[in-house]
Coordinates of C-alpha atoms in Angstrom, one line a residue:
Chain A
X1 CA 0.0 0.0 0.0
X2 CA 2.7 2.5 1.0
X3 CA 4.5 1.8 -2.3
X4 CA 2.2 4.2 -4.0
X5 CA 1.8 6.8 -1.3
X6 CA 4.3 9.4 -0.2
X7 CA 3.0 10.5 3.2
X8 CA 4.6 13.9 2.7
X9 CA 2.5 14.5 -0.4
X10 CA -0.8 14.0 1.5
X11 CA -3.0 16.7 2.9
X12 CA -2.9 17.1 6.7
X13 CA -6.2 15.2 7.1
X14 CA -5.2 12.4 4.8
X15 CA -1.8 12.3 6.5
X16 CA -3.4 11.7 9.9
X17 CA -5.7 9.1 8.5
X18 CA -2.7 7.3 7.0
X19 CA -0.3 7.3 9.9
X20 CA -3.0 6.5 12.5
X21 CA -4.2 3.5 10.6
X22 CA -3.9 -0.2 11.4
X23 CA -2.3 -0.7 8.0
X24 CA 0.5 1.8 8.9
X25 CA 1.0 0.1 12.3
X26 CA 1.1 -3.4 10.6
X27 CA 3.8 -2.3 8.2
X28 CA 5.8 -0.6 11.0
X29 CA 5.8 -3.5 13.5
X30 CA 6.4 -6.1 10.8
X31 CA 9.7 -4.4 10.2
X32 CA 11.1 -4.8 13.7
X33 CA 9.1 -7.6 15.3
X34 CA 9.4 -10.2 12.5
X35 CA 11.5 -13.1 13.6
X36 CA 11.4 -12.1 17.3
X37 CA 9.8 -14.0 20.1
X38 CA 8.8 -12.0 23.1
X39 CA 10.8 -9.1 21.7
X40 CA 14.2 -10.8 21.1
X41 CA 15.8 -13.3 18.9
X42 CA 14.9 -16.7 20.3
X43 CA 18.4 -18.0 19.7
X44 CA 20.0 -15.5 22.2
X45 CA 21.3 -16.9 25.4
X46 CA 21.3 -15.1 28.8
X47 CA 24.3 -13.8 30.6
X48 CA 25.1 -14.6 34.2
X49 CA 24.1 -12.0 36.7
X50 CA 25.4 -11.4 40.3
X51 CA 22.6 -11.6 42.9
X52 CA 22.6 -7.8 43.4
X53 CA 22.5 -7.2 39.6
X54 CA 19.7 -9.6 39.3
X55 CA 17.7 -8.1 42.1
X56 CA 18.1 -4.6 40.6
X57 CA 17.1 -5.7 37.1
X58 CA 14.1 -7.5 38.5
X59 CA 13.0 -4.3 40.4
X60 CA 13.5 -2.2 37.3
X61 CA 11.5 -4.6 35.1
X62 CA 8.7 -4.7 37.8
X63 CA 8.4 -1.0 37.5
X64 CA 8.4 -1.2 33.7
X65 CA 5.4 -3.6 34.1
X66 CA 3.7 -1.0 36.3
X67 CA 4.2 1.7 33.7
X68 CA 3.1 -0.6 30.8
X69 CA 0.0 -1.9 32.6
X70 CA -0.9 1.8 33.3
X71 CA -0.5 2.6 29.6
X72 CA -2.6 -0.5 28.6
X73 CA -5.4 0.5 31.0
X74 CA -5.3 4.2 30.0
X75 CA -5.1 3.8 26.2
X76 CA -7.9 1.2 26.2
X77 CA -10.1 3.4 28.4
X78 CA -9.6 6.4 26.0
X79 CA -10.9 4.7 22.9
X80 CA -14.6 5.3 23.9
X81 CA -14.1 9.0 24.0
X82 CA -11.6 9.5 21.3
X83 CA -12.4 12.6 19.3
X84 CA -12.4 10.8 15.9
X85 CA -12.5 7.3 14.3
X86 CA -8.9 7.8 13.2
X87 CA -7.8 8.6 16.8
X88 CA -9.7 5.5 18.1
X89 CA -7.9 3.3 15.5
X90 CA -4.5 4.7 16.5
X91 CA -5.3 4.1 20.2
X92 CA -6.2 0.5 19.3
X93 CA -2.8 0.0 17.8
X94 CA -1.4 1.5 21.0
X95 CA -3.4 -0.9 23.2
X96 CA -1.9 -3.8 21.4
X97 CA 1.6 -2.3 21.7
X98 CA 1.2 -1.7 25.4
X99 CA -0.2 -5.2 25.9
X100 CA 2.9 -6.6 24.0
X101 CA 5.3 -4.5 26.2
X102 CA 3.7 -5.8 29.3
X103 CA 3.8 -9.3 28.0
X104 CA 7.5 -9.1 27.0
X105 CA 8.5 -7.6 30.4
X106 CA 6.5 -10.2 32.3
X107 CA 8.1 -12.9 30.2
X108 CA 11.6 -11.5 30.9
X109 CA 10.8 -11.6 34.6
X110 CA 9.9 -15.3 34.3
X111 CA 13.2 -15.9 32.4
X112 CA 15.0 -14.4 35.4
X113 CA 13.4 -16.9 37.7
X114 CA 10.3 -15.0 39.0
X115 CA 7.6 -17.6 39.4
X116 CA 4.8 -15.2 40.3
X117 CA 5.6 -11.9 38.5
X118 CA 2.4 -10.1 39.7
X119 CA 3.2 -10.7 43.3
X120 CA 6.8 -9.5 42.7
X121 CA 5.5 -6.4 40.8
X122 CA 3.2 -5.5 43.7
X123 CA 6.1 -5.9 46.1
X124 CA 8.6 -3.8 44.1
X125 CA 6.3 -1.1 42.6
X126 CA 7.6 2.4 43.0
X127 CA 5.1 4.5 45.1
X128 CA 5.6 7.7 42.9
X129 CA 4.8 5.7 39.8
X130 CA 1.7 4.2 41.4
X131 CA 0.5 7.8 42.3
X132 CA 1.2 8.8 38.7
X133 CA -0.9 5.9 37.5
X134 CA -3.8 6.8 39.8
X135 CA -3.8 10.4 38.5
X136 CA -3.7 9.3 34.9
X137 CA -6.6 6.8 35.3
X138 CA -8.6 9.5 37.1
X139 CA -8.4 11.6 33.9
X140 CA -9.4 8.6 31.8
X141 CA -12.4 7.9 34.1
X142 CA -13.4 11.5 33.8
X143 CA -13.2 11.2 30.0
X144 CA -10.9 14.3 29.9
X145 CA -9.3 13.7 26.5
X146 CA -6.8 16.6 26.7
X147 CA -5.5 15.8 30.1
X148 CA -5.5 12.0 29.5
X149 CA -3.6 12.2 26.1
X150 CA -1.2 14.7 27.7
X151 CA -0.4 12.5 30.7
X152 CA -0.4 9.3 28.7
X153 CA 1.1 10.0 25.3
X154 CA 3.3 12.9 26.3
X155 CA 4.4 12.5 30.0
X156 CA 4.3 8.8 30.5
X157 CA 5.6 7.9 27.0
X158 CA 8.4 10.5 27.2
X159 CA 9.3 9.1 30.6
X160 CA 9.4 5.5 29.3
X161 CA 11.2 6.6 26.1
X162 CA 14.0 8.3 28.1
X163 CA 14.5 5.5 30.6
X164 CA 14.2 2.6 28.1
X165 CA 16.6 4.3 25.7
X166 CA 19.2 4.9 28.5
X167 CA 18.8 1.4 29.9
X168 CA 19.0 -0.3 26.4
X169 CA 22.5 1.1 26.0
X170 CA 23.8 -0.5 29.1
X171 CA 21.6 -3.6 29.6
X172 CA 22.3 -7.2 29.0
X173 CA 21.8 -8.3 25.4
X174 CA 18.3 -9.8 25.8
X175 CA 16.9 -6.9 27.9
X176 CA 18.5 -4.5 25.5
X177 CA 16.9 -6.1 22.4
X178 CA 13.5 -6.1 24.2
X179 CA 13.9 -2.4 25.1
X180 CA 15.0 -1.4 21.5
X181 CA 11.7 -2.7 20.1
X182 CA 9.6 -1.1 22.8
X183 CA 11.4 2.3 22.3
X184 CA 10.3 2.2 18.6
X185 CA 6.7 1.9 19.7
X186 CA 7.0 4.7 22.3
X187 CA 8.3 7.1 19.6
X188 CA 5.2 6.4 17.6
X189 CA 2.9 7.0 20.6
X190 CA 4.7 10.2 21.5
X191 CA 4.3 11.4 18.0
X192 CA 0.6 10.9 18.1
X193 CA 0.3 12.8 21.5
X194 CA 2.5 15.7 20.2
X195 CA 0.5 15.9 17.0
X196 CA -2.9 15.7 18.6
X197 CA -2.1 18.2 21.3
X198 CA -0.3 20.5 18.9
X199 CA -3.4 21.0 16.9
X200 CA -5.6 21.4 20.0
X201 CA -3.3 24.0 21.5
X202 CA -3.3 26.0 18.2
X203 CA -7.1 26.0 18.3
X204 CA -7.5 26.6 22.1
X205 CA -4.3 28.2 23.6
X206 CA -5.8 28.4 27.1
X207 CA -5.5 24.6 27.3
X208 CA -1.8 25.0 27.7
X209 CA -2.2 26.7 31.1
X210 CA -4.2 23.8 32.4
X211 CA -1.8 21.2 31.0
X212 CA 1.1 23.1 32.4
X213 CA -0.5 22.8 35.9
X214 CA -0.9 19.1 35.4
X215 CA 2.7 18.9 34.3
X216 CA 3.9 20.7 37.4
X217 CA 1.7 18.5 39.7
X218 CA 3.1 15.3 38.2
X219 CA 6.7 16.4 37.7
X220 CA 7.9 15.5 41.2
X221 CA 6.5 12.0 40.8
X222 CA 8.3 11.5 37.5
X223 CA 11.6 12.8 38.9
X224 CA 11.3 10.7 42.0
X225 CA 10.7 7.6 39.8
X226 CA 13.8 8.5 37.7
X227 CA 15.9 8.8 40.8
X228 CA 14.8 5.3 42.0
X229 CA 15.5 3.8 38.6
X230 CA 18.9 5.4 38.3
X231 CA 19.9 3.8 41.6
X232 CA 18.7 0.3 40.4
X233 CA 20.5 0.7 37.1
X234 CA 23.6 1.8 39.0
X235 CA 23.9 5.0 37.0
X236 CA 26.5 7.5 38.1
X237 CA 25.3 11.0 39.0
X238 CA 25.9 12.4 35.5
X239 CA 24.0 9.5 33.8
X240 CA 21.1 9.9 36.3
X241 CA 20.9 13.6 35.7
X242 CA 21.0 13.0 32.0
X243 CA 17.8 10.9 32.1
X244 CA 16.0 13.7 34.0
X245 CA 17.3 16.4 31.7
X246 CA 16.5 14.5 28.5
X247 CA 13.0 14.0 29.8
X248 CA 12.6 17.7 30.8
X249 CA 14.0 18.7 27.4
X250 CA 11.4 16.6 25.6
X251 CA 8.6 18.2 27.6
X252 CA 10.1 21.6 27.1
X253 CA 10.3 21.1 23.3
X254 CA 6.6 20.6 23.4
X255 CA 6.2 24.0 25.0
X256 CA 5.5 22.9 28.5
X257 CA 7.4 24.6 31.2
X258 CA 8.8 22.7 34.2
Chain B
X1 CA -6.8 -21.3 32.9
X2 CA -3.2 -20.0 32.6
X3 CA -2.4 -22.6 29.9
X4 CA -5.5 -21.8 27.8
X5 CA -4.7 -18.1 28.0
X6 CA -1.2 -18.6 26.8
X7 CA -2.7 -19.6 23.5
X8 CA -4.3 -16.1 23.4
X9 CA -1.1 -14.2 24.1
X10 CA 0.0 -11.2 22.0
X11 CA 2.9 -13.3 20.8
X12 CA 0.5 -16.0 19.5
X13 CA -1.6 -13.3 17.9
X14 CA 1.4 -11.6 16.2
X15 CA 2.4 -14.9 14.7
X16 CA -1.0 -16.0 13.6
X17 CA -2.5 -12.7 12.4
X18 CA -0.2 -9.8 11.3
X19 CA 2.6 -12.3 10.5
X20 CA 0.2 -14.9 9.3
X21 CA -3.0 -14.5 7.4
X22 CA -2.7 -10.7 7.1
X23 CA 0.8 -10.7 5.7
X24 CA 0.9 -9.0 2.3
X25 CA -2.7 -7.8 2.4
X26 CA -3.9 -4.3 1.8
X27 CA -7.0 -3.5 3.9
X28 CA -7.6 -7.2 4.2
X29 CA -7.3 -8.2 0.6
X30 CA -4.5 -8.8 -1.9
X31 CA -3.2 -5.4 -3.3
X32 CA -4.8 -4.4 -6.6
X33 CA -8.2 -6.1 -6.1
X34 CA -11.1 -3.8 -6.8
X35 CA -14.9 -3.8 -6.4
X36 CA -16.5 -5.2 -9.6
X37 CA -17.5 -2.7 -12.2
X38 CA -21.0 -4.2 -12.5
X39 CA -21.5 -3.1 -8.9
X40 CA -20.0 0.3 -9.1
X41 CA -21.9 1.2 -12.4
X42 CA -25.3 0.1 -11.1
X43 CA -26.7 2.7 -8.6
X44 CA -29.1 0.3 -7.0
X45 CA -26.4 -2.4 -6.4
X46 CA -24.0 0.3 -5.2
X47 CA -26.4 1.8 -2.7
X48 CA -27.3 -1.7 -1.4
X49 CA -23.6 -2.5 -0.9
X50 CA -23.1 0.8 0.9
X51 CA -26.1 0.1 3.2
X52 CA -24.8 -3.4 4.0
X53 CA -21.3 -2.2 4.6
X54 CA -22.6 0.6 7.0
X55 CA -24.1 -2.2 9.2
X56 CA -20.7 -3.8 9.3
X57 CA -19.0 -0.6 10.4
X58 CA -21.7 0.0 13.1
X59 CA -21.3 -3.5 14.4
X60 CA -17.5 -3.3 14.4
X61 CA -17.5 0.1 16.1
X62 CA -19.6 -1.4 18.9
X63 CA -17.2 -4.4 19.1
X64 CA -14.2 -2.0 19.3
X65 CA -15.9 0.0 22.1
X66 CA -16.8 -3.1 24.0
X67 CA -13.5 -5.0 23.7
X68 CA -11.4 -1.9 24.7
X69 CA -13.9 -1.0 27.4
X70 CA -13.6 -4.5 29.0
X71 CA -9.8 -4.4 29.4
X72 CA -10.0 -2.6 32.6
X73 CA -12.8 -4.8 33.9
X74 CA -10.8 -8.0 33.2
X75 CA -10.0 -9.9 36.3
X76 CA -6.6 -11.3 35.1
X77 CA -3.8 -10.1 33.0
X78 CA -4.1 -12.9 30.5
X79 CA -7.6 -11.7 29.6
X80 CA -6.4 -8.2 29.4
X81 CA -3.8 -9.3 26.9
X82 CA -6.3 -11.2 24.8
X83 CA -8.7 -8.2 24.8
X84 CA -5.8 -6.0 23.7
X85 CA -5.4 -8.1 20.6
X86 CA -9.2 -8.2 20.1
X87 CA -9.3 -4.4 20.4
X88 CA -6.8 -4.1 17.5
X89 CA -8.7 -6.8 15.5
X90 CA -11.9 -4.8 15.9
X91 CA -10.2 -1.5 14.9
X92 CA -8.8 -3.2 11.8
X93 CA -12.4 -4.4 10.9
X94 CA -13.7 -0.8 11.4
X95 CA -10.9 0.4 9.1
X96 CA -11.3 -2.2 6.3
X97 CA -15.1 -1.8 6.2
X98 CA -14.8 2.0 6.3
X99 CA -12.3 1.7 3.5
X100 CA -14.9 -0.3 1.5
X101 CA -17.3 2.5 1.9
X102 CA -14.7 4.8 0.3
X103 CA -14.1 2.2 -2.4
X104 CA -17.8 2.2 -3.1
X105 CA -17.6 5.9 -3.8
X106 CA -18.6 7.5 -0.5
X107 CA -16.7 10.7 0.0
X108 CA -14.5 11.0 3.1
X109 CA -16.2 14.1 4.4
X110 CA -19.6 12.4 4.0
X111 CA -18.7 9.2 5.8
X112 CA -20.3 10.0 9.1
X113 CA -23.5 11.3 7.5
X114 CA -23.8 8.2 5.3
X115 CA -23.2 6.0 8.3
X116 CA -25.9 7.8 10.3
X117 CA -28.3 7.7 7.3
X118 CA -28.0 3.9 6.7
X119 CA -27.3 2.6 10.2
X120 CA -30.1 0.2 11.2
X121 CA -31.9 1.4 14.3
X122 CA -32.2 -2.1 15.7
X123 CA -28.5 -2.7 15.3
X124 CA -27.8 0.5 17.1
X125 CA -30.1 -0.7 20.0
X126 CA -28.4 -4.1 19.9
X127 CA -25.0 -2.3 20.5
X128 CA -26.5 -0.1 23.2
X129 CA -27.6 -3.2 25.3
X130 CA -24.0 -4.5 25.1
X131 CA -22.3 -1.2 25.8
X132 CA -24.5 -0.6 28.9
X133 CA -22.9 -3.7 30.4
X134 CA -19.4 -2.5 29.4
X135 CA -20.1 0.9 30.9
X136 CA -20.9 -0.8 34.2
X137 CA -17.6 -2.7 33.9
X138 CA -19.5 -6.0 34.0
X139 CA -16.9 -8.4 32.7
X140 CA -19.0 -11.6 32.5
X141 CA -22.0 -10.0 30.9
X142 CA -19.8 -7.9 28.6
X143 CA -17.8 -10.9 27.3
X144 CA -21.0 -13.0 26.8
X145 CA -22.6 -10.1 24.9
X146 CA -19.5 -9.3 23.0
X147 CA -17.7 -12.6 22.3
X148 CA -20.6 -15.0 22.2
X149 CA -23.6 -13.0 21.0
X150 CA -22.1 -10.2 18.8
X151 CA -19.2 -12.2 17.5
X152 CA -21.4 -15.2 17.0
X153 CA -23.7 -13.1 14.9
X154 CA -20.8 -11.5 13.0
X155 CA -19.2 -14.9 12.3
X156 CA -22.4 -16.2 10.6
X157 CA -23.2 -13.0 8.8
X158 CA -19.6 -12.8 7.4
X159 CA -19.7 -16.5 6.4
X160 CA -22.9 -15.9 4.5
X161 CA -21.6 -12.8 2.8
X162 CA -18.4 -14.7 1.9
X163 CA -20.4 -17.4 0.2
X164 CA -22.4 -14.8 -1.8
X165 CA -19.3 -12.9 -2.8
X166 CA -16.8 -15.6 -3.4
X167 CA -17.3 -15.7 -7.2
X168 CA -19.0 -12.3 -7.7
X169 CA -16.7 -10.1 -5.7
X170 CA -13.3 -11.7 -4.8
X171 CA -12.0 -8.5 -3.2
X172 CA -14.8 -8.3 -0.6
X173 CA -14.7 -12.1 -0.1
X174 CA -11.0 -11.9 0.7
X175 CA -11.6 -9.1 3.1
X176 CA -14.1 -11.2 4.9
X177 CA -11.8 -14.2 5.1
X178 CA -9.5 -12.4 7.5
X179 CA -12.4 -11.1 9.6
X180 CA -13.9 -14.6 9.9
X181 CA -10.5 -16.0 11.1
X182 CA -10.5 -13.2 13.8
X183 CA -14.1 -13.8 14.9
X184 CA -13.4 -17.5 15.3
X185 CA -10.6 -16.6 17.7
X186 CA -12.8 -14.2 19.6
X187 CA -15.7 -16.6 20.0
X188 CA -13.2 -19.3 21.2
X189 CA -11.9 -17.0 23.9
X190 CA -15.5 -16.2 25.1
X191 CA -16.3 -19.8 25.4
X192 CA -13.1 -20.8 27.1
X193 CA -12.8 -17.9 29.6
X194 CA -16.5 -17.4 30.6
X195 CA -17.5 -20.9 31.3
X196 CA -15.5 -21.0 34.6
X197 CA -16.7 -17.5 35.6
X198 CA -20.3 -18.5 35.1
X199 CA -19.7 -21.6 37.2
X200 CA -18.3 -19.4 40.0
X201 CA -21.2 -16.9 39.7
X202 CA -24.3 -19.0 39.0
X203 CA -26.6 -16.2 40.4
X204 CA -25.6 -14.0 37.4
X205 CA -27.2 -16.4 34.9
X206 CA -30.8 -15.0 34.7
X207 CA -29.6 -11.4 34.2
X208 CA -27.1 -12.4 31.5
X209 CA -29.6 -14.6 29.7
X210 CA -32.0 -11.6 29.7
X211 CA -29.3 -9.5 28.0
X212 CA -28.9 -12.3 25.4
X213 CA -32.7 -12.3 24.9
X214 CA -32.8 -8.6 24.3
X215 CA -29.8 -8.6 22.0
X216 CA -31.3 -11.5 20.0
X217 CA -34.5 -9.6 19.6
X218 CA -32.7 -6.6 18.1
X219 CA -30.5 -8.9 16.0
X220 CA -33.5 -10.6 14.4
X221 CA -35.2 -7.3 13.8
X222 CA -32.0 -6.1 12.1
X223 CA -32.1 -9.2 9.8
X224 CA -35.7 -8.6 9.0
X225 CA -35.2 -4.9 8.1
X226 CA -32.1 -5.7 6.1
X227 CA -33.6 -8.5 4.0
X228 CA -36.8 -6.5 3.4
X229 CA -34.8 -3.5 2.3
X230 CA -32.8 -5.5 -0.3
X231 CA -35.4 -8.0 -1.6
X232 CA -35.7 -6.1 -4.9
X233 CA -32.0 -6.0 -5.2
X234 CA -31.7 -9.7 -4.7
X235 CA -34.3 -10.3 -7.4
X236 CA -32.6 -7.9 -9.8
X237 CA -29.1 -9.4 -9.2
X238 CA -30.5 -12.9 -9.8
X239 CA -32.2 -11.8 -13.0
X240 CA -29.0 -10.3 -14.4
X241 CA -26.8 -13.2 -13.3
X242 CA -25.4 -15.5 -15.9
X243 CA -27.5 -18.8 -16.1
X244 CA -24.2 -20.7 -15.7
X245 CA -23.4 -19.1 -12.4
X246 CA -22.0 -21.6 -9.9
X247 CA -24.2 -22.2 -6.8
X248 CA -23.2 -20.2 -3.7
X249 CA -24.2 -22.7 -1.0
X250 CA -24.7 -21.6 2.6
X251 CA -26.1 -24.2 5.0
X252 CA -27.8 -26.1 2.2
X253 CA -29.3 -23.0 0.5
X254 CA -28.1 -21.7 -2.9
X255 CA -27.9 -18.0 -2.3
X256 CA -27.8 -17.3 -6.0
X257 CA -31.3 -18.8 -6.3
X258 CA -32.9 -18.1 -2.9
X259 CA -35.2 -15.1 -2.4
X260 CA -34.7 -12.6 0.5
X261 CA -37.1 -14.5 2.8
X262 CA -35.2 -17.8 2.4
X263 CA -31.9 -16.0 3.0
X264 CA -33.2 -14.4 6.2
X265 CA -34.5 -17.7 7.4
X266 CA -31.3 -19.6 6.8
X267 CA -29.2 -16.9 8.5
X268 CA -31.5 -16.6 11.5
X269 CA -31.6 -20.4 11.9
X270 CA -27.8 -20.6 11.7
X271 CA -27.1 -17.9 14.2
X272 CA -29.7 -19.1 16.7
X273 CA -28.4 -22.6 16.4
X274 CA -24.9 -21.4 17.1
X275 CA -26.1 -19.3 20.1
X276 CA -27.8 -22.4 21.6
X277 CA -24.7 -24.5 21.2
X278 CA -22.2 -21.9 22.4
X279 CA -24.3 -20.7 25.4
X280 CA -24.9 -24.3 26.4
X281 CA -21.1 -24.8 26.4
X282 CA -20.7 -22.0 29.0
X283 CA -23.6 -23.2 31.1
X284 CA -26.2 -20.7 30.0
X285 CA -29.7 -21.4 28.5
X286 CA -30.7 -19.7 25.3
X287 CA -33.8 -17.5 25.8
X288 CA -35.9 -16.9 22.8
X289 CA -37.0 -13.3 22.3
X290 CA -40.5 -14.6 21.8
X291 CA -40.6 -16.1 25.3

């Protein structure tokens, strides 16, 4: 299908219909998921971890599961009040992506010897991340599209994108391969959020003030989560600050002050 | 339960669907296939195809809202994963049937008004009964309504349409092939997952059976409206068909020779038969709308 279509030659409306479609998603994921099983090449073998390394990796993966389950619940809950059929279809592709992320992280936990991943996730979940989750799901329950898409597709996705990218560069080969695939999805999700909000903000500039307030409210939770993850990933001060500053730069680029 | 749900994982779905029967398709059919000229050039046939396709879009939009809405109500992560794949399947169905409306000449900026004009009021009510349960986050009733009743109806309707279109409209028939494969998976999940929940919650049976009864009423009324609306088209199409046309057999009825009343009867009998079997498997009794 895309052989004949140059997305850049399309009108804005047709462009959105094209990039938000199932067909577009199918072609995108076929590129990087073909031949993988639970996000990595099935032939890959695991490396040996020391006990502290293993424990830290398990805690980090447990928190990735919290974030992905949040994203799954939020994106699925938003379909009913999506502002257009194209947005509903995009969110459906995101639902499948988030479900896949959750599945691959849970599978990784099982590979690392965790027999009951959900019990482990409950035990190791970061409190700030749980508070962030509750706030996002409140916006979804209230069917507040602007706040929900901002918190889900901008803040949460930018948070995941920044951490996963940093972790992928230092992780063991299997975790790194899993994260590389997930990061590609997150980039697509952030693009949708930026695009959707960009148009809304052009039409209703006062929305920015409200979203800025939400950003300021949630920012301490995000930074506290980063700080915990930096400890688990054994990042030095510079690397830890770099995660936070990359995140803040992403949010700033979208015109939200921190 | 865990073992059965592993068969409904996203990994299994990726391998069977996007990397399986949808590989190399374009909106569900091989690239380059088009609607037949005889259909596009005949205003009566084209309008009938638009009316029929609108019902598919309405049904699939309801299925999308229901499957995504049930994710947060699911009591276990395995069910959430399956519903995530179903959400994307339903979105794909919405997309391919919407694309068919565009292929039939509906203009993009007129899509919603065309859908509102042709949407069958009984089908809309059918969807409302289901979505009321979803809004209440009632997982058991929602899955019965969605994966047994709605999907069971869709499965039979798609199979009948596939039989009718296999020779006359390969593009549409191929589009339906993928949706039939999806619906089979959805119905399978409903039967496997809900049986145990019904056993654990026997008091829920009467209320869920009442929902099925109400949905069945609106479904049969939709069939009656639809076949009444296209009885002249069926006659005209059969008059114009080549005398050598191969039979399109669906449950013993040649759809190329049957009139609209016979078609409605065979479809209703098939769907109701399937309902009885599938509801029986999960421990529910089929309630006739006439009761």
